[in-house]
Amino acid sequence: MAKKILIVGGGYAGFYTAWKLEKLLRAGEAEVTIVDPLPYMAYLPFLPEVASGSIEPRHAVVARRRHLESTANIAGKVTAISHATKSVTITPNVGVPFEFAYDHIVVTTGSVSRTFPIAGIADNAIGMKTIEEAVAVRDRLVGNFERAATLPKGSPERARLLTVTVVGGGFAGIETISELRSFATALLRRYPEISFDETVFHLVEAMGRIMPEVSQETADWVVKDQTRRGVQIHLDTQLASALDGKIELSTGENYESDLIVWTAGVMPRPFLRGTDLPIGPRGHVIGSPSLRITTEDGVALEGAWTAGDTSQTPDISATPGPGGFCVPNAQHAVRQGKLLAKNIVADLRGEGIAEYNHKNMGAVAGLGVNTGVFQSGKFAMKGYFAWLAHRFYHGLAIPSWERKWRVFGGWVGHFFLGRDTVNIEAVQQPRAVFEEFASRPKA
């Protein structure tokens, strides 16, 4: 009988595992099912450019049903896992929960934003982990320009609307603040009522430096470059409160900000702690270099695999990440997903499996239109050519030629036409106008 392979989570690692399995499996060898509440995989490195209007949101996601031809898709969430009985509970988006039996399980549930109990964050901040959040950030920024343009200069509300705060100085935070600053500068051409000095951008980072993935020299260059462009970078600073949009920093500085973006860390999905899978101290599924799920003593669980942000995978490369584990980024998730598919097929056929030992390709970041940084070992590149390297790398990395053509086509269009500044903020309440004018039965 065909083995049942269940993939929990359809992000990077899950999508690439299924995509590769379709190429490697023989007819009738296994049935692959993927469970995810969303019908697409989001290419997360593009979120800052989606937020800044440089990429059309739909181009930054990959429809699984279009590209996974033989994989069964279930729209829902796995809400319980019992590997002892090799079964899970699936709660569909519509309908009642049901049990699903498997022979092999692949846990690739990804990560979510990790926040701290800071007043106002849960109520006012927007994350940068989903395509919906990136779109909301873009629409809020353009909408705030529209609202501020009608208010008198110097008014507190106008200043609040034109002030942006990004919390977190890692790659996600730096790319987000840089792209938003670049976008705001471009918007000023369309809003002559607003001056450059009125647009205020703050980056808050608790550590003494930004972007730990690059050298100190490169990080210092980014700070100087963004400061020159109008970003205020607060190092060794913690966010004390954001209640009602009133920002209080640990340095004593206070100001009001309408748009607050949280990029200060990620964590595995909390539901995993309620399963019988081995979980590490920070909530990750414990994995081995071969991507098998193992106990704390290193004993592999039969038919259990993990990869991506969910996993605590030992980094056995020449330059291991912090703590000796692979860091949660797209580069690892994509490579691990491909290897995981090969290992599952090898295991089904009684062949030897391989260990995940990667060669670091370096780090690349876009810092707004026409500027970026690239770091590989001691070699660093800054400015325009680093920005080109960022675009070409990620443009080619997004899965499927269909999506590559859409992304590159959009960039070419923006080169000639500029970024699209249309604001469709009202899409977040699509029935508002209909409800306002809809006729209702008389009492």
GROMACS .gro file of C-alpha atoms in nm:
model
  443
    1MET     CA    1   0.000   0.000   0.000
    2ALA     CA    2   0.110   0.358  -0.065
    3LYS     CA    3   0.254   0.525   0.242
    4LYS     CA    4   0.076   0.834   0.373
    5ILE     CA    5   0.300   1.138   0.415
    6LEU     CA    6   0.145   1.427   0.606
    7ILE     CA    7   0.308   1.772   0.584
    8VAL     CA    8   0.198   2.005   0.864
    9GLY     CA    9   0.242   2.362   0.740
   10GLY     CA   10   0.272   2.491   0.386
   11GLY     CA   11   0.539   2.759   0.420
   12TYR     CA   12   0.891   2.740   0.277
   13ALA     CA   13   1.001   2.406   0.416
   14GLY     CA   14   0.660   2.240   0.373
   15PHE     CA   15   0.609   2.366   0.019
   16TYR     CA   16   0.957   2.268  -0.097
   17THR     CA   17   0.927   1.926   0.065
   18ALA     CA   18   0.602   1.857  -0.122
   19TRP     CA   19   0.735   2.006  -0.447
   20LYS     CA   20   1.045   1.787  -0.435
   21LEU     CA   21   0.850   1.476  -0.331
   22GLU     CA   22   0.634   1.508  -0.642
   23LYS     CA   23   0.949   1.489  -0.854
   24LEU     CA   24   1.109   1.199  -0.665
   25LEU     CA   25   0.825   0.962  -0.578
   26ARG     CA   26   0.727   0.681  -0.811
   27ALA     CA   27   0.365   0.629  -0.907
   28GLY     CA   28   0.175   0.468  -0.620
   29GLU     CA   29   0.473   0.486  -0.383
   30ALA     CA   30   0.321   0.740  -0.143
   31GLU     CA   31   0.030   0.978  -0.096
   32VAL     CA   32   0.129   1.328   0.009
   33THR     CA   33  -0.109   1.559   0.198
   34ILE     CA   34  -0.033   1.912   0.309
   35VAL     CA   35  -0.236   2.095   0.577
   36ASP     CA   36  -0.237   2.474   0.601
   37PRO     CA   37  -0.512   2.730   0.663
   38LEU     CA   38  -0.386   2.946   0.374
   39PRO     CA   39  -0.386   2.841   0.007
   40TYR     CA   40  -0.043   2.986  -0.063
   41MET     CA   41   0.319   3.003   0.046
   42ALA     CA   42   0.438   3.357   0.116
   43TYR     CA   43   0.793   3.449   0.013
   44LEU     CA   44   0.881   3.638   0.332
   45PRO     CA   45   1.198   3.819   0.212
   46PHE     CA   46   0.970   4.021  -0.018
   47LEU     CA   47   0.745   4.153   0.261
   48PRO     CA   48   0.938   4.481   0.311
   49GLU     CA   49   0.912   4.551  -0.063
   50VAL     CA   50   0.542   4.468  -0.057
   51ALA     CA   51   0.504   4.715   0.230
   52SER     CA   52   0.683   4.982   0.025
   53GLY     CA   53   0.487   4.926  -0.296
   54SER     CA   54   0.782   4.779  -0.490
   55ILE     CA   55   0.617   4.437  -0.533
   56GLU     CA   56   0.254   4.353  -0.601
   57PRO     CA   57   0.130   4.150  -0.298
   58ARG     CA   58  -0.005   3.860  -0.506
   59HIS     CA   59   0.333   3.823  -0.677
   60ALA     CA   60   0.502   3.755  -0.341
   61VAL     CA   61   0.293   3.444  -0.275
   62VAL     CA   62   0.286   3.106  -0.451
   63ALA     CA   63  -0.045   2.924  -0.497
   64ARG     CA   64   0.009   2.564  -0.384
   65ARG     CA   65  -0.275   2.418  -0.592
   66ARG     CA   66  -0.119   2.563  -0.906
   67HIS     CA   67   0.227   2.420  -0.848
   68LEU     CA   68   0.162   2.105  -0.644
   69GLU     CA   69  -0.015   1.883  -0.894
   70SER     CA   70  -0.043   1.552  -0.709
   71THR     CA   71  -0.034   1.671  -0.346
   72ALA     CA   72  -0.366   1.676  -0.160
   73ASN     CA   73  -0.437   2.012   0.006
   74ILE     CA   74  -0.645   2.048   0.322
   75ALA     CA   75  -0.743   2.401   0.421
   76GLY     CA   76  -0.719   2.395   0.799
   77LYS     CA   77  -0.491   2.354   1.097
   78VAL     CA   78  -0.343   2.053   1.269
   79THR     CA   79  -0.450   2.118   1.628
   80ALA     CA   80  -0.321   1.796   1.791
   81ILE     CA   81  -0.047   1.544   1.714
   82SER     CA   82  -0.014   1.196   1.864
   83HIS     CA   83   0.291   1.038   1.711
   84ALA     CA   84   0.250   0.738   1.943
   85THR     CA   85  -0.058   0.645   1.740
   86LYS     CA   86   0.060   0.821   1.423
   87SER     CA   87  -0.249   1.035   1.397
   88VAL     CA   88  -0.337   1.403   1.408
   89THR     CA   89  -0.649   1.610   1.463
   90ILE     CA   90  -0.722   1.846   1.175
   91THR     CA   91  -0.955   2.140   1.230
   92PRO     CA   92  -1.064   2.257   0.883
   93ASN     CA   93  -1.137   2.621   0.806
   94VAL     CA   94  -1.500   2.516   0.760
   95GLY     CA   95  -1.645   2.206   0.922
   96VAL     CA   96  -1.579   1.988   1.224
   97PRO     CA   97  -1.240   1.848   1.337
   98PHE     CA   98  -1.145   1.501   1.220
   99GLU     CA   99  -0.867   1.246   1.272
  100PHE     CA  100  -0.604   1.176   1.008
  101ALA     CA  101  -0.368   0.876   1.017
  102TYR     CA  102  -0.021   0.889   0.865
  103ASP     CA  103   0.293   0.683   0.814
  104HIS     CA  104   0.531   0.979   0.797
  105ILE     CA  105   0.478   1.325   0.942
  106VAL     CA  106   0.669   1.637   0.838
  107VAL     CA  107   0.642   1.919   1.091
  108THR     CA  108   0.708   2.249   0.914
  109THR     CA  109   0.469   2.486   1.087
  110GLY     CA  110   0.707   2.782   1.061
  111SER     CA  111   0.715   3.063   1.313
  112VAL     CA  112   0.509   3.356   1.435
  113SER     CA  113   0.604   3.694   1.577
  114ARG     CA  114   0.746   3.676   1.928
  115THR     CA  115   0.633   3.970   2.138
  116PHE     CA  116   0.681   4.080   2.497
  117PRO     CA  117   0.415   4.203   2.741
  118ILE     CA  118   0.466   4.569   2.654
  119ALA     CA  119   0.163   4.790   2.702
  120GLY     CA  120  -0.001   4.879   2.370
  121ILE     CA  121   0.188   4.639   2.143
  122ALA     CA  122  -0.085   4.374   2.117
  123ASP     CA  123  -0.345   4.644   2.047
  124ASN     CA  124  -0.157   4.883   1.818
  125ALA     CA  125   0.140   4.717   1.648
  126ILE     CA  126   0.148   4.533   1.315
  127GLY     CA  127   0.386   4.243   1.256
  128MET     CA  128   0.590   4.170   0.944
  129LYS     CA  129   0.542   3.793   0.913
  130THR     CA  130   0.251   3.765   0.670
  131ILE     CA  131   0.156   3.912   0.335
  132GLU     CA  132  -0.158   4.057   0.493
  133GLU     CA  133   0.050   4.248   0.748
  134ALA     CA  134   0.278   4.390   0.478
  135VAL     CA  135  -0.025   4.509   0.279
  136ALA     CA  136  -0.177   4.664   0.591
  137VAL     CA  137   0.147   4.853   0.663
  138ARG     CA  138   0.158   4.989   0.309
  139ASP     CA  139  -0.205   5.099   0.310
  140ARG     CA  140  -0.171   5.255   0.655
  141LEU     CA  141   0.132   5.460   0.550
  142VAL     CA  142  -0.034   5.593   0.233
  143GLY     CA  143  -0.361   5.648   0.419
  144ASN     CA  144  -0.181   5.844   0.688
  145PHE     CA  145  -0.026   6.071   0.425
  146GLU     CA  146  -0.375   6.132   0.284
  147ARG     CA  147  -0.517   6.214   0.626
  148ALA     CA  148  -0.221   6.427   0.737
  149ALA     CA  149  -0.231   6.637   0.420
  150THR     CA  150  -0.567   6.784   0.528
  151LEU     CA  151  -0.456   6.873   0.881
  152PRO     CA  152  -0.284   7.201   0.979
  153LYS     CA  153   0.096   7.194   0.999
  154GLY     CA  154   0.230   7.161   1.349
  155SER     CA  155  -0.080   6.989   1.485
  156PRO     CA  156  -0.016   6.691   1.717
  157GLU     CA  157  -0.238   6.458   1.514
  158ARG     CA  158  -0.056   6.542   1.190
  159ALA     CA  159   0.279   6.470   1.355
  160ARG     CA  160   0.146   6.140   1.492
  161LEU     CA  161   0.020   6.030   1.149
  162LEU     CA  162   0.358   6.101   0.989
  163THR     CA  163   0.564   5.919   1.252
  164VAL     CA  164   0.661   5.553   1.197
  165THR     CA  165   0.822   5.324   1.454
  166VAL     CA  166   0.984   4.988   1.376
  167VAL     CA  167   1.089   4.770   1.670
  168GLY     CA  168   1.376   4.529   1.605
  169GLY     CA  169   1.709   4.583   1.432
  170GLY     CA  170   1.757   4.247   1.262
  171PHE     CA  171   1.731   4.200   0.886
  172ALA     CA  172   1.351   4.221   0.891
  173GLY     CA  173   1.351   4.543   1.091
  174ILE     CA  174   1.626   4.716   0.892
  175GLU     CA  175   1.475   4.622   0.556
  176THR     CA  176   1.129   4.733   0.673
  177ILE     CA  177   1.235   5.074   0.805
  178SER     CA  178   1.459   5.134   0.501
  179GLU     CA  179   1.190   5.044   0.249
  180LEU     CA  180   0.925   5.250   0.429
  181ARG     CA  181   1.158   5.551   0.450
  182SER     CA  182   1.232   5.519   0.078
  183PHE     CA  183   0.860   5.484   0.002
  184ALA     CA  184   0.770   5.787   0.214
  185THR     CA  185   1.032   5.998   0.038
  186ALA     CA  186   0.883   5.896  -0.297
  187LEU     CA  187   0.531   5.978  -0.175
  188LEU     CA  188   0.631   6.337  -0.099
  189ARG     CA  189   0.621   6.409  -0.473
  190ARG     CA  190   0.248   6.332  -0.467
  191TYR     CA  191   0.181   6.522  -0.144
  192PRO     CA  192   0.320   6.876  -0.179
  193GLU     CA  193   0.137   6.969   0.142
  194ILE     CA  194   0.386   6.755   0.341
  195SER     CA  195   0.756   6.832   0.383
  196PHE     CA  196   1.039   6.582   0.429
  197ASP     CA  197   1.113   6.706   0.782
  198GLU     CA  198   0.759   6.622   0.891
  199THR     CA  199   0.806   6.251   0.813
  200VAL     CA  200   0.975   6.091   1.113
  201PHE     CA  201   1.106   5.733   1.124
  202HIS     CA  202   1.233   5.558   1.438
  203LEU     CA  203   1.408   5.220   1.465
  204VAL     CA  204   1.427   5.082   1.820
  205GLU     CA  205   1.684   4.809   1.891
  206ALA     CA  206   1.760   4.669   2.237
  207MET     CA  207   2.110   4.554   2.142
  208GLY     CA  208   2.412   4.774   2.083
  209ARG     CA  209   2.418   4.701   1.709
  210ILE     CA  210   2.194   4.608   1.418
  211MET     CA  211   2.204   4.314   1.175
  212PRO     CA  212   2.417   4.061   1.367
  213GLU     CA  213   2.445   3.849   1.050
  214VAL     CA  214   2.689   4.100   0.895
  215SER     CA  215   3.017   4.248   1.015
  216GLN     CA  216   3.029   4.542   1.255
  217GLU     CA  217   3.175   4.760   0.979
  218THR     CA  218   2.886   4.681   0.744
  219ALA     CA  219   2.630   4.736   1.021
  220ASP     CA  220   2.786   5.074   1.104
  221TRP     CA  221   2.766   5.173   0.737
  222VAL     CA  222   2.395   5.088   0.732
  223VAL     CA  223   2.335   5.302   1.041
  224LYS     CA  224   2.514   5.600   0.884
  225ASP     CA  225   2.335   5.552   0.551
  226GLN     CA  226   1.989   5.533   0.703
  227THR     CA  227   2.056   5.820   0.942
  228ARG     CA  228   2.151   6.030   0.640
  229ARG     CA  229   1.821   5.934   0.477
  230GLY     CA  230   1.617   6.044   0.778
  231VAL     CA  231   1.589   5.737   1.002
  232GLN     CA  232   1.652   5.782   1.374
  233ILE     CA  233   1.816   5.463   1.502
  234HIS     CA  234   1.797   5.402   1.877
  235LEU     CA  235   2.055   5.140   1.987
  236ASP     CA  236   2.074   4.995   2.339
  237THR     CA  237   1.712   5.109   2.371
  238GLN     CA  238   1.402   4.918   2.473
  239LEU     CA  239   1.041   5.000   2.403
  240ALA     CA  240   0.880   5.059   2.743
  241SER     CA  241   0.524   5.134   2.628
  242ALA     CA  242   0.317   5.192   2.317
  243LEU     CA  243  -0.017   5.246   2.489
  244ASP     CA  244  -0.258   5.431   2.258
  245GLY     CA  245   0.031   5.495   2.020
  246LYS     CA  246   0.224   5.696   2.280
  247ILE     CA  247   0.580   5.566   2.256
  248GLU     CA  248   0.795   5.555   2.568
  249LEU     CA  249   1.156   5.444   2.531
  250SER     CA  250   1.390   5.320   2.803
  251THR     CA  251   1.607   5.627   2.740
  252GLY     CA  252   1.322   5.851   2.858
  253GLU     CA  253   1.229   5.975   2.512
  254ASN     CA  254   0.856   6.010   2.438
  255TYR     CA  255   0.663   6.071   2.117
  256GLU     CA  256   0.344   5.957   1.941
  257SER     CA  257   0.339   5.720   1.645
  258ASP     CA  258   0.038   5.596   1.450
  259LEU     CA  259   0.221   5.320   1.261
  260ILE     CA  260   0.413   5.073   1.480
  261VAL     CA  261   0.573   4.769   1.316
  262TRP     CA  262   0.705   4.483   1.531
  263THR     CA  263   0.995   4.278   1.392
  264ALA     CA  264   1.175   4.189   1.717
  265GLY     CA  265   1.201   3.812   1.689
  266VAL     CA  266   1.004   3.500   1.604
  267MET     CA  267   0.902   3.182   1.786
  268PRO     CA  268   0.759   2.839   1.693
  269ARG     CA  269   0.384   2.793   1.709
  270PRO     CA  270   0.287   2.736   2.075
  271PHE     CA  271   0.050   2.443   2.003
  272LEU     CA  272   0.353   2.215   1.949
  273ARG     CA  273   0.415   2.208   2.325
  274GLY     CA  274   0.087   2.022   2.365
  275THR     CA  275   0.192   1.734   2.139
  276ASP     CA  276   0.395   1.424   2.222
  277LEU     CA  277   0.682   1.539   2.000
  278PRO     CA  278   1.017   1.620   2.169
  279ILE     CA  279   1.033   1.996   2.222
  280GLY     CA  280   1.343   2.204   2.296
  281PRO     CA  281   1.370   2.473   2.565
  282ARG     CA  282   1.252   2.749   2.330
  283GLY     CA  283   0.957   2.558   2.185
  284HIS     CA  284   1.123   2.413   1.875
  285VAL     CA  285   1.078   2.053   1.761
  286ILE     CA  286   1.408   1.875   1.828
  287GLY     CA  287   1.568   1.761   1.504
  288SER     CA  288   1.887   1.595   1.391
  289PRO     CA  289   2.122   1.689   1.104
  290SER     CA  290   1.934   1.433   0.893
  291LEU     CA  291   1.612   1.627   0.972
  292ARG     CA  292   1.458   1.342   1.169
  293ILE     CA  293   1.274   1.435   1.487
  294THR     CA  294   1.469   1.299   1.782
  295THR     CA  295   1.440   1.279   2.159
  296GLU     CA  296   1.667   1.487   2.381
  297ASP     CA  297   1.898   1.184   2.393
  298GLY     CA  298   1.925   1.179   2.014
  299VAL     CA  299   1.699   0.878   1.953
  300ALA     CA  300   1.521   0.920   1.619
  301LEU     CA  301   1.143   0.883   1.603
  302GLU     CA  302   1.035   0.655   1.321
  303GLY     CA  303   0.846   0.838   1.048
  304ALA     CA  304   0.887   1.185   1.203
  305TRP     CA  305   1.067   1.473   1.029
  306THR     CA  306   1.106   1.846   1.075
  307ALA     CA  307   1.264   2.146   0.901
  308GLY     CA  308   1.256   2.524   0.885
  309ASP     CA  309   1.179   2.774   1.161
  310THR     CA  310   0.990   2.510   1.360
  311SER     CA  311   1.294   2.290   1.403
  312GLN     CA  312   1.591   2.293   1.635
  313THR     CA  313   1.833   2.159   1.375
  314PRO     CA  314   2.205   2.133   1.462
  315ASP     CA  315   2.422   2.344   1.234
  316ILE     CA  316   2.716   2.121   1.142
  317SER     CA  317   2.858   2.359   0.882
  318ALA     CA  318   3.197   2.525   0.904
  319THR     CA  319   3.034   2.842   1.041
  320PRO     CA  320   2.750   2.733   1.273
  321GLY     CA  321   2.481   2.975   1.381
  322PRO     CA  322   2.416   3.106   1.734
  323GLY     CA  323   2.381   2.825   1.987
  324GLY     CA  324   2.499   2.572   1.732
  325PHE     CA  325   2.161   2.558   1.553
  326CYS     CA  326   2.048   2.670   1.209
  327VAL     CA  327   1.902   3.020   1.230
  328PRO     CA  328   1.539   3.071   1.123
  329ASN     CA  329   1.568   3.209   0.771
  330ALA     CA  330   1.451   3.131   0.419
  331GLN     CA  331   1.790   3.006   0.304
  332HIS     CA  332   1.782   2.717   0.554
  333ALA     CA  333   1.412   2.639   0.510
  334VAL     CA  334   1.438   2.603   0.132
  335ARG     CA  335   1.749   2.385   0.141
  336GLN     CA  336   1.620   2.173   0.428
  337GLY     CA  337   1.288   2.117   0.251
  338LYS     CA  338   1.464   1.982  -0.057
  339LEU     CA  339   1.690   1.752   0.147
  340LEU     CA  340   1.400   1.638   0.364
  341ALA     CA  341   1.212   1.516   0.055
  342LYS     CA  342   1.519   1.322  -0.059
  343ASN     CA  343   1.561   1.166   0.286
  344ILE     CA  344   1.197   1.058   0.310
  345VAL     CA  345   1.216   0.889  -0.029
  346ALA     CA  346   1.546   0.723   0.066
  347ASP     CA  347   1.389   0.601   0.391
  348LEU     CA  348   1.088   0.457   0.205
  349ARG     CA  349   1.324   0.264  -0.021
  350GLY     CA  350   1.557   0.148   0.255
  351GLU     CA  351   1.844   0.363   0.131
  352GLY     CA  352   2.083   0.582   0.330
  353ILE     CA  353   1.984   0.936   0.422
  354ALA     CA  354   2.203   1.246   0.419
  355GLU     CA  355   2.276   1.515   0.677
  356TYR     CA  356   2.205   1.883   0.629
  357ASN     CA  357   2.544   2.051   0.596
  358HIS     CA  358   2.516   2.381   0.416
  359LYS     CA  359   2.760   2.631   0.274
  360ASN     CA  360   2.674   2.983   0.380
  361MET     CA  361   2.589   3.189   0.072
  362GLY     CA  362   2.619   3.514   0.265
  363ALA     CA  363   2.362   3.773   0.363
  364VAL     CA  364   2.197   4.030   0.139
  365ALA     CA  365   1.952   4.307   0.227
  366GLY     CA  366   1.763   4.574   0.036
  367LEU     CA  367   1.765   4.916   0.200
  368GLY     CA  368   1.519   5.098  -0.021
  369VAL     CA  369   1.534   5.160  -0.395
  370ASN     CA  370   1.890   5.163  -0.533
  371THR     CA  371   2.075   5.079  -0.211
  372GLY     CA  372   2.156   4.758  -0.025
  373VAL     CA  373   2.429   4.553   0.142
  374PHE     CA  374   2.581   4.214   0.071
  375GLN     CA  375   2.813   4.023   0.306
  376SER     CA  376   2.989   3.692   0.238
  377GLY     CA  377   3.267   3.609   0.479
  378LYS     CA  378   3.492   3.913   0.497
  379PHE     CA  379   3.376   4.044   0.158
  380ALA     CA  380   3.117   4.320   0.177
  381MET     CA  381   2.943   4.518  -0.095
  382LYS     CA  382   2.736   4.827  -0.031
  383GLY     CA  383   2.512   5.055  -0.232
  384TYR     CA  384   2.363   5.015  -0.579
  385PHE     CA  385   2.532   4.692  -0.685
  386ALA     CA  386   2.445   4.527  -0.353
  387TRP     CA  387   2.084   4.630  -0.415
  388LEU     CA  388   2.097   4.466  -0.759
  389ALA     CA  389   2.243   4.152  -0.600
  390HIS     CA  390   1.956   4.151  -0.348
  391ARG     CA  391   1.694   4.178  -0.620
  392PHE     CA  392   1.847   3.918  -0.850
  393TYR     CA  393   1.904   3.670  -0.569
  394HIS     CA  394   1.552   3.687  -0.430
  395GLY     CA  395   1.393   3.727  -0.772
  396LEU     CA  396   1.549   3.399  -0.876
  397ALA     CA  397   1.491   3.232  -0.537
  398ILE     CA  398   1.112   3.263  -0.533
  399PRO     CA  399   0.977   2.924  -0.650
  400SER     CA  400   0.845   2.869  -1.004
  401TRP     CA  401   0.923   3.060  -1.321
  402GLU     CA  402   0.565   3.183  -1.326
  403ARG     CA  403   0.629   3.384  -1.010
  404LYS     CA  404   0.979   3.492  -1.117
  405TRP     CA  405   0.839   3.645  -1.435
  406ARG     CA  406   0.570   3.831  -1.243
  407VAL     CA  407   0.820   3.974  -0.992
  408PHE     CA  408   1.078   4.080  -1.250
  409GLY     CA  409   0.802   4.216  -1.473
  410GLY     CA  410   0.677   4.430  -1.188
  411TRP     CA  411   1.025   4.567  -1.121
  412VAL     CA  412   1.069   4.656  -1.488
  413GLY     CA  413   0.733   4.831  -1.486
  414HIS     CA  414   0.827   5.032  -1.177
  415PHE     CA  415   1.155   5.135  -1.342
  416PHE     CA  416   0.958   5.316  -1.614
  417LEU     CA  417   0.639   5.409  -1.428
  418GLY     CA  418   0.750   5.442  -1.067
  419ARG     CA  419   0.595   5.268  -0.769
  420ASP     CA  420   0.218   5.237  -0.754
  421THR     CA  421   0.096   5.470  -0.479
  422VAL     CA  422  -0.274   5.383  -0.498
  423ASN     CA  423  -0.418   5.331  -0.152
  424ILE     CA  424  -0.686   5.062  -0.113
  425GLU     CA  425  -0.704   5.076   0.266
  426ALA     CA  426  -1.082   5.043   0.247
  427VAL     CA  427  -1.043   4.681   0.130
  428GLN     CA  428  -0.997   4.587   0.496
  429GLN     CA  429  -1.366   4.678   0.547
  430PRO     CA  430  -1.513   4.579   0.208
  431ARG     CA  431  -1.878   4.590   0.315
  432ALA     CA  432  -1.872   4.935   0.476
  433VAL     CA  433  -2.015   5.129   0.180
  434PHE     CA  434  -2.266   4.856   0.094
  435GLU     CA  435  -2.394   4.847   0.452
  436GLU     CA  436  -2.421   5.226   0.466
  437PHE     CA  437  -2.663   5.245   0.174
  438ALA     CA  438  -2.831   4.902   0.185
  439SER     CA  439  -3.209   4.904   0.225
  440ARG     CA  440  -3.343   4.724   0.529
  441PRO     CA  441  -3.692   4.591   0.610
  442LYS     CA  442  -3.913   4.839   0.790
  443ALA     CA  443  -3.993   4.765   1.151
   0.00000   0.00000   0.00000
